């Protein structure tokens, strides 16, 4: 069903309450995923209009190998970000990729604004926009529960994906996320706020169509090979075993784990929030994105006493490395179960966990240094004090007062008003959990998604001792291009050692997408270029990038940060980006 | 006669590898539904997963309900399927007590107990057994994720 002729896009206009199926674009050039999303924004986006313009498209795109191979299980969400008003992408797993695939769409594009709070329900033979005004203000979990019964059809259980927002998305927080099937997220840069602006509480996608098998024996064999590699070798083992939290101890040892608003990069308390501790004390089970036999999603058991007669309630909370950094070490927490308390609160209100944790870390230091008082924060914020943070997360999600309303637009926006810009840990957006050194800081501040996922700069810092600006910039540009192939397919990035360039070409050819296979190198370079063009057309100036002072004060395993080297990498990387965008 | 059992679904991670493998290999389809085994969530993602598949009734109500012999009783439980004889009346799916038959374009898709899905389950949830062993159904012993037997 993935032809080489055109993409099949479901376009829903919420204002007109109409939908249509578009035959769009050229798959051999745009591939899918990141490439398809960029091509759609290029055609239908409004780069000059603000992010909150109702006609800005909210795009979800899958790739040509979705469902055909293991771990081809992600969706790219593209939109103009309310956080920085630039073209942005966020990726999520869950069941949505396969649901879209089996519903027969390569992309879903939503424009306009519904008259009342609505849910969009779509499948291969259905499309409805339903009023759900009664879900206003409902948290992510109760919304999920109500929607499951509201959108159920005879065979939909397990073959349907429900994505939804919480109060933070409805309130327009710049880092409201979209929750996908309870445990996954389009987390960063405010996709949830865009759904909120569209008056769209949720999308339920049902994968209810069937297709002919592509290829013949070659496909069966290559499928089996990939499957063996990801399940029967050690290549993916760590993701299933401790999961990404296995990184806490090594990064702490490398002096690269941000603690207490990046006042330190290492702390002996890591043992109390390490992957090992989570696994031994709290892990309930692992679960998986549909189409992924690895099962890296780790679910912890949170048990809370609510009355004195041994009365407990229990919750299942998913955890990962980044959430533990953001709601754990960054806030100085030293008990794994307390991290789960905060993750659960963040999940309920529908905020991006990294942005929220880093923003609260800034607020804690701002309170401590007297820039703000409890008049603003409403509750005491102290590193290590879980109670205050649990309440503060609710205030942040609900934008309870002027202070939280401002903080919900980003730490730098708050710092502009209250001071404390020097210690706002923002690199394009609130930082990810890697204080590995100069190349990483320059990379996250400047790269496309302002994310640790744009390139492997954090591991570059760990592997390369010499300070070679040209080599670093070359690495950033080339590594991003490699990732463009995967992000256009849209594979889980954990599988990047399995899905090498050659393996992807083979995989495409085996499902009869030979022209795409032959054009893969050129097409991924084009995708990289188009994304940068769109980001720059929506206002990004890589030369205007700022890296707050706090990042120059930290000590990593390499020693003190070398500011000259960091800014050298940043400037040269900015030059390289401008060059890519202008060719 | 071998029978497929899904006795260890407590371990299931919801990857759908089994049903995709069945659809691909047995039914020559790219599908979530045209498969002998379908994975549903028991509720949301928080409640775990259940497998919908033929439980090898003997006699099988679906075969008894079929007016054309498209479904016939298999010795030892389960049924044989012959799509060319099917008139797409849907009586089999209605008669199935465990909702294991999926009607795709009117034709019944159900498990034929061939076991080709088994090697694709990374968690060891599924097994193909000679005689449905009542004891095996009770105790999910440990032999999970593909590479863990090395330990
Ligand atoms: S649908 Fe086909 S197999 Fe099922 S009862 Fe009718 S004729 Fe028999
Ligand atoms: S045993 Fe065969 S027919 Fe049954 S579900 Fe597995 S692969 Fe399908
Ligand atoms: S392959 Fe195993 S773990 Fe995956 S869905 Fe099927 S039964 Fe569950």
PDB file of C-alpha atoms in Angstrom, chain A residues 69-74 230 236 291-294 490-492 494-495 499:
ATOM      1  CA  UNK A  69       9.730  -4.463  10.067  1.00  0.00           C
ATOM      2  CA  UNK A  70      10.359  -4.564  13.805  1.00  0.00           C
ATOM      3  CA  UNK A  71      10.852  -1.217  15.548  1.00  0.00           C
ATOM      4  CA  UNK A  72       9.488   0.792  12.646  1.00  0.00           C
ATOM      5  CA  UNK A  73       7.069   1.995  15.230  1.00  0.00           C
ATOM      6  CA  UNK A  74       7.216   5.768  15.614  1.00  0.00           C
ATOM      7  CA  UNK A 230      16.761  -7.276  17.872  1.00  0.00           C
ATOM      8  CA  UNK A 236      19.023  -4.205  22.026  1.00  0.00           C
ATOM      9  CA  UNK A 291       5.479  -3.553  16.189  1.00  0.00           C
ATOM     10  CA  UNK A 292       8.447  -3.572  18.567  1.00  0.00           C
ATOM     11  CA  UNK A 293       9.489  -6.865  20.153  1.00  0.00           C
ATOM     12  CA  UNK A 294      12.066  -5.174  22.410  1.00  0.00           C
ATOM     13  CA  UNK A 490      10.194   6.319  11.002  1.00  0.00           C
ATOM     14  CA  UNK A 491      12.271   3.858  12.992  1.00  0.00           C
ATOM     15  CA  UNK A 492      12.877   3.912  16.712  1.00  0.00           C
ATOM     16  CA  UNK A 494      17.265   2.716  19.530  1.00  0.00           C
ATOM     17  CA  UNK A 495      17.486   0.491  16.446  1.00  0.00           C
ATOM     18  CA  UNK A 499      19.069  -0.209  10.559  1.00  0.00           C
TER      19      UNK A 499
END
